[in-house]
XYZ file of C-alpha atoms in Angstrom:
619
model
C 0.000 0.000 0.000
C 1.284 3.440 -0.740
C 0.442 6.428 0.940
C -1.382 9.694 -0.366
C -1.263 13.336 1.358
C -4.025 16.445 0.558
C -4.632 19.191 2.272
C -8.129 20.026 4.187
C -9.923 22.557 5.513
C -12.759 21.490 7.908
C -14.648 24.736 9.027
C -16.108 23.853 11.958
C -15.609 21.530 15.277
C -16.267 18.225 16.511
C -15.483 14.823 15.203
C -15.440 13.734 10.809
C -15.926 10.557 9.001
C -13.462 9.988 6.555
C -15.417 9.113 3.193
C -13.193 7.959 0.922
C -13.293 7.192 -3.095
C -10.891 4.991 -4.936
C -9.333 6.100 -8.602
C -11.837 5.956 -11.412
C -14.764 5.234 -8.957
C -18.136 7.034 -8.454
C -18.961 5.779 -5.011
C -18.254 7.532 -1.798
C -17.959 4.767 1.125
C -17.037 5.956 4.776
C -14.058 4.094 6.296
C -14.580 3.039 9.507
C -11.602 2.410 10.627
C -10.697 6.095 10.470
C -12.187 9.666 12.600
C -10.809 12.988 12.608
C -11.059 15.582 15.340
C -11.191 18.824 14.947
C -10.686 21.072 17.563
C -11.168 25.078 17.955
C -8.390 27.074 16.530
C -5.793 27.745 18.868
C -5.901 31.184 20.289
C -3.848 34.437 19.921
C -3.967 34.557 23.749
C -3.749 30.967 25.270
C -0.091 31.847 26.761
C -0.955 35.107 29.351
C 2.980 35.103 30.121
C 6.751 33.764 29.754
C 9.473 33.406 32.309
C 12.104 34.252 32.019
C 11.417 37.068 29.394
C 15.533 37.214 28.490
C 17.792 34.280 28.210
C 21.200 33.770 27.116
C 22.266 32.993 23.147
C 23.148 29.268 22.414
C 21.846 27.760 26.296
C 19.018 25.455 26.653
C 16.577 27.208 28.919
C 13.490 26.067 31.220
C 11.065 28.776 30.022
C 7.307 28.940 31.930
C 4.469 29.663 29.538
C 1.267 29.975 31.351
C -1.283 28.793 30.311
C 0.614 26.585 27.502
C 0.340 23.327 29.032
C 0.611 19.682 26.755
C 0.866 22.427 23.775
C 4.119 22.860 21.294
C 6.102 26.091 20.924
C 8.938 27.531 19.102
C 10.390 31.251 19.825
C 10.692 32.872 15.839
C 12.479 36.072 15.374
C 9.700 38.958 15.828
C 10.332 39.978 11.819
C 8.804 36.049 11.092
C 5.820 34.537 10.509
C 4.063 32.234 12.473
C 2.312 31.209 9.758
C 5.420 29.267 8.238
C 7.049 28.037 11.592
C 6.125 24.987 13.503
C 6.165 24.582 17.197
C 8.529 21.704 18.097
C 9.303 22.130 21.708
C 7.041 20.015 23.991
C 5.511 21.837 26.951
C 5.039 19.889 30.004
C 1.842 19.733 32.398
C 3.516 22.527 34.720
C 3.522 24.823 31.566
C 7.554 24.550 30.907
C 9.356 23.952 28.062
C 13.247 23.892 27.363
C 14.192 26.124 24.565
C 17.226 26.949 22.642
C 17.994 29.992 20.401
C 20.881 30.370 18.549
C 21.392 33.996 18.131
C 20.584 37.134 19.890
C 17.950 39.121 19.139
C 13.863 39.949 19.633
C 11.545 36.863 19.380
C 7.879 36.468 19.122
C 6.366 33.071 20.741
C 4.471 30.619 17.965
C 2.213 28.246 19.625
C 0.000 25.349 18.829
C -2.986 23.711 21.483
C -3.122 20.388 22.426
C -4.539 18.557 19.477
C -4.033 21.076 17.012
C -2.186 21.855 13.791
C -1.667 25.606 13.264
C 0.329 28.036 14.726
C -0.322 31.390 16.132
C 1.865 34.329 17.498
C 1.026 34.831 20.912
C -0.295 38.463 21.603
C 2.065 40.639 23.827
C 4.610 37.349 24.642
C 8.249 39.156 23.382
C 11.794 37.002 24.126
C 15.119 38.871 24.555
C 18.043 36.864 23.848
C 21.213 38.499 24.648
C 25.137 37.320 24.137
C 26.320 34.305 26.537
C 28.289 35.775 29.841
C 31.924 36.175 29.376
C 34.545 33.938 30.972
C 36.246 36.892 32.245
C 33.711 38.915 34.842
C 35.322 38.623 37.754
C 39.051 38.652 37.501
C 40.131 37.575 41.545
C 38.537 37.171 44.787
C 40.226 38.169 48.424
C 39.920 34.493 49.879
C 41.560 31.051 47.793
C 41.188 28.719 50.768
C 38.491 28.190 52.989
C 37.795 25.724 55.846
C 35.280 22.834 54.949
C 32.123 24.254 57.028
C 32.847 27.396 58.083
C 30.605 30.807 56.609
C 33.539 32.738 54.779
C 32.760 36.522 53.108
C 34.357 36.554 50.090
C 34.662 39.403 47.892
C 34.717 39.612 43.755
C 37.062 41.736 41.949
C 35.824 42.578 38.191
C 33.179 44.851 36.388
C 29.620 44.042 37.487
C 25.969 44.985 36.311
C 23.106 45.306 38.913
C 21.199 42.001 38.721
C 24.676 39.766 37.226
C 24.749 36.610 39.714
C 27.502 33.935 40.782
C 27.907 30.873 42.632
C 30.717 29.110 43.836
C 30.139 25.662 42.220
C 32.829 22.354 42.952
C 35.287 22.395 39.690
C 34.243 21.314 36.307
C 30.226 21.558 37.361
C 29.019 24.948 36.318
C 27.697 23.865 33.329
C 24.111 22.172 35.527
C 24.861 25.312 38.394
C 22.245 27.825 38.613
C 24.133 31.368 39.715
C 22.170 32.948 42.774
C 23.532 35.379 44.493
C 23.647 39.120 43.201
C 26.951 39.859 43.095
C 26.179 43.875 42.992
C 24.758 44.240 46.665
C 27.826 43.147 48.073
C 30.404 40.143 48.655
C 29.280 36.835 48.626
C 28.808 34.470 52.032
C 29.658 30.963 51.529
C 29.959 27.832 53.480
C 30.689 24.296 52.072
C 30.369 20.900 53.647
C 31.990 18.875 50.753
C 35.954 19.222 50.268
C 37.624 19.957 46.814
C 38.270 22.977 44.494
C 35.521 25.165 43.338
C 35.022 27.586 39.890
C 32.858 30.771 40.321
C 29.994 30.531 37.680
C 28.579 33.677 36.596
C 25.590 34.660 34.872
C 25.021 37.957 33.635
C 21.370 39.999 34.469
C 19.259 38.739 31.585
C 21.595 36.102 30.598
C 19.974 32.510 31.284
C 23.731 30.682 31.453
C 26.186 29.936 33.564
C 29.888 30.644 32.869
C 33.318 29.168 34.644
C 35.556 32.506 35.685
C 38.748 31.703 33.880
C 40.693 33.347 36.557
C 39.111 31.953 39.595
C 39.553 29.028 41.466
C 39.349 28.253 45.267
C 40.422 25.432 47.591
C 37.672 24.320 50.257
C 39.650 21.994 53.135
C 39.287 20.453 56.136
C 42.072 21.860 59.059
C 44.744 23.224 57.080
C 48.001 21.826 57.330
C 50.197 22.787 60.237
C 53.629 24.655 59.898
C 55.527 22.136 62.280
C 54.162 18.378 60.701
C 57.036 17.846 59.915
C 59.993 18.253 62.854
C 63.193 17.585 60.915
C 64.248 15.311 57.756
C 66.847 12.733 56.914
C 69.494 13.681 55.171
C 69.681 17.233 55.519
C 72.002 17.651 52.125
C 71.228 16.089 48.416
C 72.871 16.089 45.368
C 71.063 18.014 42.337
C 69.123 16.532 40.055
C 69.485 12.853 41.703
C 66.753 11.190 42.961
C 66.992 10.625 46.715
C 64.958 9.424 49.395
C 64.258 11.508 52.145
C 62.664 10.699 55.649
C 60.174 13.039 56.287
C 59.803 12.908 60.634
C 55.899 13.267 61.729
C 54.764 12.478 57.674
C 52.382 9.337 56.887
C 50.873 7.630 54.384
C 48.814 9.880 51.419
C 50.455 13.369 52.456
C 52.508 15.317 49.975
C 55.287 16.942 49.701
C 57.784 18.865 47.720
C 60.967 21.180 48.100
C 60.630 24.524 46.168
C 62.774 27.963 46.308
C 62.544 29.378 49.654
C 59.560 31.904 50.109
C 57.488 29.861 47.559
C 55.672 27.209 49.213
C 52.167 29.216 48.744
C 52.478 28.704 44.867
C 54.038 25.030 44.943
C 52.235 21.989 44.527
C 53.240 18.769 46.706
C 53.671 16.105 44.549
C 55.298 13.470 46.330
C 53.608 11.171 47.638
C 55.369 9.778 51.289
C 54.341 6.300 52.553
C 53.965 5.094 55.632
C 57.331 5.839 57.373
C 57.395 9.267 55.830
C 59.517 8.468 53.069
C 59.671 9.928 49.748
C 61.628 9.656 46.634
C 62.506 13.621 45.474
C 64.703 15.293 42.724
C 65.281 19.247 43.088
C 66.990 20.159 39.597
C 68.917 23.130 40.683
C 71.261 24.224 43.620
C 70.873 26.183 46.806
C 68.688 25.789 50.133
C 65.126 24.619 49.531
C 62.277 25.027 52.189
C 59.961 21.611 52.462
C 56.286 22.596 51.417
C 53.670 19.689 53.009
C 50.379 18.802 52.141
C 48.896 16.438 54.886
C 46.815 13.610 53.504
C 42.898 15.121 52.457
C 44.266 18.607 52.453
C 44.424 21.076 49.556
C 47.335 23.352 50.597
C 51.133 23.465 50.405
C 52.421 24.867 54.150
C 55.979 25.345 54.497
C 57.127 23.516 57.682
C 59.147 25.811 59.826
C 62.693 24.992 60.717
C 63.129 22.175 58.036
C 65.622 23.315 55.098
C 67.042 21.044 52.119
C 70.713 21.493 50.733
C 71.015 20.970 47.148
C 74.499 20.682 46.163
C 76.583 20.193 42.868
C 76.639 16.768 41.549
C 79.898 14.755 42.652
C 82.877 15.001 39.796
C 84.101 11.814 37.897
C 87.093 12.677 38.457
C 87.332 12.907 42.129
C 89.685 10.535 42.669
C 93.001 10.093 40.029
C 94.447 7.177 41.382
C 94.035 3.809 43.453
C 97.034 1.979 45.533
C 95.505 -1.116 44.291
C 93.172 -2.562 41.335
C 93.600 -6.753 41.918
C 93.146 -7.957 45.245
C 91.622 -11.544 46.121
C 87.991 -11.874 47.010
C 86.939 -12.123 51.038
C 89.902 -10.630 51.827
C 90.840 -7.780 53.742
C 92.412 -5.309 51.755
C 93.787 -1.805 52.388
C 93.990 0.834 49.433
C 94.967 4.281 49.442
C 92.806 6.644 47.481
C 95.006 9.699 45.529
C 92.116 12.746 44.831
C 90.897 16.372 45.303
C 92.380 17.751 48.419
C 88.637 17.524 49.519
C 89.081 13.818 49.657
C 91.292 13.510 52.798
C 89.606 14.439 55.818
C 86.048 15.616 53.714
C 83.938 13.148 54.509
C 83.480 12.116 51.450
C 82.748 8.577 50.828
C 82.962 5.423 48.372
C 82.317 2.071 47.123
C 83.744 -0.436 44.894
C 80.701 -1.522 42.714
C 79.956 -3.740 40.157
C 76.797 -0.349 38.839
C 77.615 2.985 40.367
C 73.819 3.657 39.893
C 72.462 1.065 42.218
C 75.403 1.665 44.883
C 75.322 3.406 47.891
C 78.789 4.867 48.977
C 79.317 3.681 52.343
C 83.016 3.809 53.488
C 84.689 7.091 54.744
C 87.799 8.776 52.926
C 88.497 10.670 55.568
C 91.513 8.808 56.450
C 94.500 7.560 54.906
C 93.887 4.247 53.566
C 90.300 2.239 53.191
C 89.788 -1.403 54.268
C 87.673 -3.157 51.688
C 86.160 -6.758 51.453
C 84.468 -7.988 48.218
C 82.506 -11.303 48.631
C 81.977 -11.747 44.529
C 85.052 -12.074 41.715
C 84.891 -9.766 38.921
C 85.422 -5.568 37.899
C 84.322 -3.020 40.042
C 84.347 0.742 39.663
C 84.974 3.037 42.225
C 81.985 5.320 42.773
C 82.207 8.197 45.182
C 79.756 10.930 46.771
C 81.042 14.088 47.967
C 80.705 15.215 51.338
C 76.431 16.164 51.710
C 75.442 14.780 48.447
C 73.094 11.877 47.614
C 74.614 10.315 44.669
C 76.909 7.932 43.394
C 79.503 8.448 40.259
C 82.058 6.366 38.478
C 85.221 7.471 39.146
C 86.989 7.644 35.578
C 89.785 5.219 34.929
C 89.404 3.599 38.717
C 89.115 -0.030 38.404
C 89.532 -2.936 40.887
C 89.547 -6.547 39.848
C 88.736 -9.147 42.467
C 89.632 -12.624 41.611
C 88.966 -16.048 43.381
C 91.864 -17.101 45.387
C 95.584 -17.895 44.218
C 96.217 -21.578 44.623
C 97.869 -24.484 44.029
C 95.948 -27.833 44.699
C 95.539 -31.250 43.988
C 97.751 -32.927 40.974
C 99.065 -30.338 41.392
C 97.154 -26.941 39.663
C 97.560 -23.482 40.011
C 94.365 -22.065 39.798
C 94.124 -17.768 39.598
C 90.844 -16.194 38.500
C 89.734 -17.896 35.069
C 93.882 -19.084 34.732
C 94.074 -22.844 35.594
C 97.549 -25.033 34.709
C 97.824 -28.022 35.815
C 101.773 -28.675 36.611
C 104.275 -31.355 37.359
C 107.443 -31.333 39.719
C 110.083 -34.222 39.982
C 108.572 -35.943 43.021
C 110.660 -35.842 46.736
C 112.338 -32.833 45.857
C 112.098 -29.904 47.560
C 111.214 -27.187 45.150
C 110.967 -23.096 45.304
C 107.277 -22.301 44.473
C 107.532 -18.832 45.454
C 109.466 -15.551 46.553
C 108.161 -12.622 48.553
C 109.812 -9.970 49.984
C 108.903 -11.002 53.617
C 108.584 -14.763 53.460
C 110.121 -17.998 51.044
C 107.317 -21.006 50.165
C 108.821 -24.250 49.156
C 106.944 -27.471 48.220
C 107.741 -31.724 47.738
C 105.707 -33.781 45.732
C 104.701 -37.388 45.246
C 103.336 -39.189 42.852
C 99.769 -40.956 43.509
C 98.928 -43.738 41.555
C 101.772 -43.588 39.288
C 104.120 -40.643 37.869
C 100.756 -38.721 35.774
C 99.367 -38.224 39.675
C 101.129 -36.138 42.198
C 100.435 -34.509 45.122
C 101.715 -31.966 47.585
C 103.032 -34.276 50.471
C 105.465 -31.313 52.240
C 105.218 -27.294 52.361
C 107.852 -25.217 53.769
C 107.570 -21.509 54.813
C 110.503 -19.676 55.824
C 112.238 -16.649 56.272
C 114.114 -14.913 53.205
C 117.285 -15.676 54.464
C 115.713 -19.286 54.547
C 117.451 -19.890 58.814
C 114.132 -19.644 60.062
C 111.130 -22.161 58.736
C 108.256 -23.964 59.803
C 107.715 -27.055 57.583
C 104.350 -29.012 57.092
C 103.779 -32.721 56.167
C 100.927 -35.035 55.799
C 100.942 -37.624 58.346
C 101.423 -41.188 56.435
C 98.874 -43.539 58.672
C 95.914 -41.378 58.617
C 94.473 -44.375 57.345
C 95.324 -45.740 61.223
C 93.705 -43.000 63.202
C 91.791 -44.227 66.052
C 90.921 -41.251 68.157
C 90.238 -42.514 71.724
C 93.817 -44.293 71.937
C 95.460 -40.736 70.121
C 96.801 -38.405 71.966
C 95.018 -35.286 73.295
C 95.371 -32.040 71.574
C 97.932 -33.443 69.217
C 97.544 -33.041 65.349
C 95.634 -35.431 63.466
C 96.413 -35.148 59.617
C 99.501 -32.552 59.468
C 102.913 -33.097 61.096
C 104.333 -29.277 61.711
C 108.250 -29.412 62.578
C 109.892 -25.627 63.402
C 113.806 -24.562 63.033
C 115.715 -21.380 63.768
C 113.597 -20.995 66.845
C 117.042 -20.746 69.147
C 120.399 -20.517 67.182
C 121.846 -23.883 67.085
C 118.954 -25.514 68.013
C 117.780 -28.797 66.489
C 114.435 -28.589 64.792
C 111.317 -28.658 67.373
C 107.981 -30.992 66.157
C 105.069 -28.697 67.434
C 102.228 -31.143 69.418
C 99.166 -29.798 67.842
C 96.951 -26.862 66.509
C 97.238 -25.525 69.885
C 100.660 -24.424 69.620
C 101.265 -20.430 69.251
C 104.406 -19.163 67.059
C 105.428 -15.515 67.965
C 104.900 -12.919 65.433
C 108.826 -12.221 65.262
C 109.699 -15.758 64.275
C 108.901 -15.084 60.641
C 107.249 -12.014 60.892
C 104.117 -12.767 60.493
C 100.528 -13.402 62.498
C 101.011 -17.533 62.162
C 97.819 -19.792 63.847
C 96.689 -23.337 63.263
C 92.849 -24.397 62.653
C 90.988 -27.670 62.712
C 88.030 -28.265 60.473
C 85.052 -29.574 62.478
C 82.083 -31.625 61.437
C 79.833 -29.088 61.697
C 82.291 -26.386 59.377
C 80.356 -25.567 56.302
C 83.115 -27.594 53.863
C 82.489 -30.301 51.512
C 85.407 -32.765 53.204
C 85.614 -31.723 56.729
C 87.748 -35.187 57.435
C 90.453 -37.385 55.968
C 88.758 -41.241 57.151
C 88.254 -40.679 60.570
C 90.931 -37.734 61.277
C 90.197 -34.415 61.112
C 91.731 -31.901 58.641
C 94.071 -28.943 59.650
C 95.239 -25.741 58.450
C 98.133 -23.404 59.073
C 96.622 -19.796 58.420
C 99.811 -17.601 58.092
C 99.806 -13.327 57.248
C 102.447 -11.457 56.435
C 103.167 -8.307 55.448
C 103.184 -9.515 51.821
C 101.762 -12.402 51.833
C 98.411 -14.044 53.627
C 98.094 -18.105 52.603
C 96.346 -21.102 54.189
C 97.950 -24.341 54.349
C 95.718 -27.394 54.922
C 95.635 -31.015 54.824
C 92.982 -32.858 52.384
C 92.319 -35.720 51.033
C 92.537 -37.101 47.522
C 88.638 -36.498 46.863
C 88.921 -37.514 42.986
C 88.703 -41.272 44.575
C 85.566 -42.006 46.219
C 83.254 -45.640 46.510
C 85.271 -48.602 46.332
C 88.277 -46.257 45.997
C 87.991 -44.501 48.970
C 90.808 -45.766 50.337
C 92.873 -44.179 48.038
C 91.547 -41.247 48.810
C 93.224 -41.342 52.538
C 96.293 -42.761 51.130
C 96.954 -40.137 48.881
C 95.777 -37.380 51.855
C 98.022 -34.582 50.461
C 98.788 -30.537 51.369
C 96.923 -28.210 49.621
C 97.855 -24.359 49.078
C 95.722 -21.461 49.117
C 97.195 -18.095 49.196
C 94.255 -15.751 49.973
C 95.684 -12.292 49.365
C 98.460 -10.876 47.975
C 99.607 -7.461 48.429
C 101.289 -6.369 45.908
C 101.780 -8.716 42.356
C 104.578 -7.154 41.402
C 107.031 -7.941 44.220
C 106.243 -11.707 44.064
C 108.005 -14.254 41.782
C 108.686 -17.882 41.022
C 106.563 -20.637 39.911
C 103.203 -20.337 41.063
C 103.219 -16.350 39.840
C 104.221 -17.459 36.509
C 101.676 -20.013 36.440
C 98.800 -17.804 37.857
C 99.838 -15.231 34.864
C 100.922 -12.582 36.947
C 104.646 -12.673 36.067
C 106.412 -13.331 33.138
C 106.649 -17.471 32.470
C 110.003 -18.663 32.351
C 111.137 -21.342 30.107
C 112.151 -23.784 33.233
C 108.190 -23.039 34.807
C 107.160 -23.698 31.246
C 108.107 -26.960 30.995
C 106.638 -28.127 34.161
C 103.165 -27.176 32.665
C-alpha cells in the first residue's frame, strides 16, 4: 500500500468521518476504521505570560508559559511569521518547556494547542536573547582557601551589572549550576560541607547561562596543614638533580610533599607522595637551600614547615679521585687501598664504594683517612663510585678499576688455579722445590706421585724466612688411614705433622704437638695460627677417614696463605681408600699485596709474572 497526502480545511468543530473514493470510482464509502477531530483554533492569547522574558544565546533554557500546558512552541524572530514556523518544543503539564535559540535578538512566541495543527503568534509574549556571559567577569577574589564548614565573606574583583549573579560551584560543574547570588549588593557568604576545588559561575542579568571565571579558582579543606608536621628530615644535604629518598619525621601515608625555592611554598604543589614511614623519593633540579612545602593527607594546601631546610648541592665530579694503591686484590679478603684525589678527599667526609653499577650503589666507606679497608665477597670488575661530602649520589670514578679474583692456589695434581687461569703442573717428586718468593717470606713445596708418575700430590710445604734460617715445615701424616681417636693423643695433630727450626740458634728442629701451639709474630714475621676443620664447618670434606683436617693460616706483610691437609677427593666408593692414602697438602694463598714484588713458579703459572722457560716446561 502506498500512501497519499491532501490538504483540508474542515470549518467547523467536533469529530469527521473519513469518506473515501478509490481512482476511477463514483462511489463515496465511509471508512470506519478512520475519525478525525477537529478542535477550535488555537488562540492568539492561550499563553498570558513567559518566564524568564531574556535568556542567554546558544543555552538550553526552562522557560514557563502559562497557560501553555501539553501544547508545542517555538520562539521565531519577531520579523517572522508564524504562519510558516512549527512549534517543536514540547511543553510539560507545569507549563515549561526547554528552549534553545541560537542567536541574539527579539523573538515572538508561535504556539500550537493540544490537538491542534496551526500556529499562532502569541499576543504581547516578546523574548530577549542576549550574548552568553563572558569567561572573564570577575578577575580575583580576596579568599583562595576556605575551611570545609565554616561561613567565609568573600569578595569579587571585576566589572559588574546590577542584577549579574555567581555561585561558587565544585570544579568542572558549572555547566548544571544555577548562579544565585547578586553579586552587585555586596560580597558573597559561603559555606561548604563537601571538600575539593571550586570555579565561580557567573551569569550575567538577563543572561539565562552559567559561565566558569577563567581566573578563579578556590580550595575548600578540612584543618589546614600545620607549619611544624614535619619536625626535621633525613638527610639534611642532596645532590642536584638525583633522585633521593628523604625521611620526612611526623609524615604518613597519602600526604605530599615537595621542596621549592625558599619563600614559595604558597604557589608550589606537593607532589610526592610519602608512605607510611614518611619516606619519599625527590629530585630538586637546581642548587641552593630549599624550604619543604607539606600537604597532609585530604588537604588542599602546600604549608611550608618551619625549621626544616634542604641542601642541594653540585653533583659529585668523575674525576674525584686520580688514582688507586691497588686494582687486583683476592675476594673475602681484607684489603687496604689508598685513594690519591681532590684535596677535599682527605679528611672531607666524602665517601665510596667499589661496585659492580655505580647507579644502584650506595657509597658507604669514609675517605676521611689515609687508607680504606675493603672486602668484596663476589670475583669480577668493580668501579669506584664516590659521593662528595652532603650529596646523595653515586659516580664512576673515571679510569678507577679494581679486579677481584677467586683465590691464588695451588691444589691437587698439582694446579695453580688464579681467576679464570688454571695449569695443571708437574714437579720431579721428593724434591724440595721453590714455588715462590716474597719480599717477607720464602714457600717451598715436595711432591709425590699418587697412583703412578701422571698423579702427584703436595706431600710437604715449607715456609721460611728470606734468608731461609728460620722455617716452619708441614707434612701429611702417612697412617691417617690408622687413626683411632680414643687411643690418640690429646690435643695433638691429626692429619699434618708441623716441625719448626731457627727458633734458638743452634737448636735442632722442634715438632710442634698440635693446633694448639702459638708461634710468635717475630719468628717469621708474620701473624702464624693453626685451625681444625670440624664436622659441623660448612666444607664439603671436613675429614680425611676418621681424622680431622688442619690448616696453618699464616699473614704477612706480603703475603696471607692457608695451608691445609685434604684428602685425595677424585677417589671415592670402592676407591675410597685411596683417597686417605693419597691425603696430600693443599695451598691457598688468599691475598696478595702487591703482584709485582712476588716471583717464582706459582706467579708465573697464575699469569701474573712473566713465564720462564724452566716453569714452562713443568706445565
Amino acid at each position: 500500500m502506498t500512501a497519499a497526502t491532501g490538504s483540508f480545511t474542515v470549518t467547523s468543530t467536533g469529530t469527521f468521518a473519513m469518506c473515501y473514493r478509490a481512482s476511477g470510482g463514483s462511489d463515496s464509502v465511509e471508512q470506519s476504521a478512520f475519525t478525525l477531530a477537529v478542535v477550535a483554533a488555537t488562540s492568539a492569547t492561550a499563553v498570558t505570560a513567559i518566564s524568564p522574558t531574556s535568556i542567554s544565546e546558544a543555552w538550553a533554557t526552562t522557560i514557563r508559559l502559562t497557560g501553555g500546558a501539553s501544547g508545542t512552541a517555538i520562539f521565531i524572530p519577531s520579523g517572522s511569521s508564524c504562519a510558516t514556523a512549527t512549534p517543536n518544543v514540547g511543553i510539560d503539564v507545569s507549563n515549561n518547556g526547554i528552549f534553545t535559540v541560537a542567536t541574539d535578538g527579539s523573538y515572538k512566541l508561535c504556539f500550537q494547542a493540544t490537538g491542534g495543527s496551526d500556529s499562532i503568534e502569541q499576543t504581547g509574549i516578546t523574548l530577549t536573547v542576549i550574548d552568553p556571559t563572558p569567561d572573564t567577569v570577575v578577575t580575583a577574589i580576596d579568599i583562595v582557601q576556605i575551611i570545609q564548614g565554616t561561613s567565609n565573606t568573600i569578595t569579587l574583583s571585576g566589572t559588574f551589572s546590577a542584577g549579574d549573579l555567581a555561585t561558587f560551584s565544585l570544579q568542572g560543574t558549572c555547566a548544571a549550576t544555577t548562579p544565585s547570588a547578586d553579586v552587585s549588593s555586596g560580597p558573597l557568604t559561603v559555606s561548604f560541607s563537601t571538600v575539593g576545588f571550586y570555579e565561580l559561575c557567573y551569569r550575567r542579568t538577563g543572561g539565562s547561562d552559567s559561565i566558569k571565571q577563567s581566573a578563579i579558582l578556590m580550595a575548600v579543606v578540612v584543618t589546614p596543614t600545620q607549619s611544624n608536621a614535619i619536625s626535621s628530615i633525613s638527610p639534611l644535604s642532596i645532590t642536584v638533580s638525583w633522585s633521593t629518598p628523604i625521611r620526612l619525621t611526623g609524615g604518613g601515608s597519602g600526604d605530599k610533599a615537595t621542596f621549592a625555592a625558599q619563600g614559595s611554598c604558597a604557589s608550589a604543589t606537593p607532589d610526592v607522595t610519602l608512605d607510611g614511614n614518611g619516606d619519599g623519593s625527590f629530585t630538586v633540579a637546581s642548587m641552593g637551600n630549599f624550604d619543604l612545602c607539606f600537604r597532609k593527607s585530604g588537604r588542599l594546601d602546600s604549608v611550608k614547615q618551619d625549621g626544616v631546610v634542604l641542601t642541594v648541592i653540585a653533583a659529585t665530579p668523575s674525576n674525584m679521585v686520580t688514582a688507586s694503591s691497588d686494582n687486583t686484590v683476592t675476594v673475602s679478603t681484607d684489603i687496604s687501598i689508598a685513594l690519591t684525589g681532590s684535596s677535599t678527599l682527605i679528611g672531607g667526609n666524602d665517601r665510596g664504594i667499589f661496585a659492580f653499577n655505580c647507579a644502584s650503589a650506595t657509597p658507604n666507606f669514609d675517605t676521611s683517612t689515609s687508607e680504606i679497608v675493603v672486602n668484596l665477597a663476589s670475583t669480577g670488575n668493580y668501579v669506584l663510585c664516590m659521593q662528595k661530602h652532603g650529596g646523595s649520589d653515586s659516580v664512576q670514578q673515571t679510569g678507577i678499576t679494581l679486579t677481584v679474583s677467586a683465590a691464588p692456589m695451588a691444589g691437587t695434581d698439582p694446579v695453580a688455579v688464579f681467576g679464570d687461569t688454571r695449569r695443571e703442573f708437574s714437579l720431579p717428586p721428593g724434591v724440595m722445590h721453590a714455588l715462590l718468593k716474597a719480599p717477607d717470606m720464602l714457600l717451598h713445596g715436595e711432591t709425590f706421585e699418587g697412583g703412578g708418575p701422571w698423579e702427584q700430590f703436595f706431600g710437604r710445604v715449607r715456609v721460611s724466612s728470606p734468608d731461609g734460617l728460620r722455617w716452619l715445615e708441614l707434612r701429611i701424616k702417612p697412617d691417617i688411614a690408622k687413626f683411632n681417636r680414643t687411643r690418640a693423643v690429646r690435643g695433638a695433630f691429626e692429619t699434618l705433622e708441623v716441625i719448626a727450626s731457627g727458633t734458638d740458634p743452634g737448636a735442632a728442629p722442634v715438632r710442634l704437638h698440635g693446633p694448639g701451639a702459638r708461634i710468635a709474630f717475630e719468628f717469621l714475621g708474620a701473624d702464624i695460627a693453626f685451625r681444625t676443620i670440624q664436622r659441623n664447618h660448612n666444607t664439603r670434606n671436613p675429614m680425611i677417614g676418621r681424622a680431622r683436617r688442619e690448616c696453618m693460616d699464616i699473614a704477612g706483610h706480603s703475603l696471607h696463605l692457608f695451608i691445609c691437609s685434604n684428602s685425595a677427593t677424585e677417589y671415592y666408593g670402592v676407591w675410597r681408600h685411596l683417597a686417605i692414602q693419597y691425603a696430600h697438602l693443599d695451598i691457598a694463598v688468599n691475598e696478595v699485596h702487591n703482584f709485582d714484588a712476588v716471583e717464582g713458579l706459582l706467579p708465573e703459572l697464575w699469569g701474573v709474572r712473566p713465564m720462564s722457560e724452566e716453569t714452562a716446561a713443568r706445565v
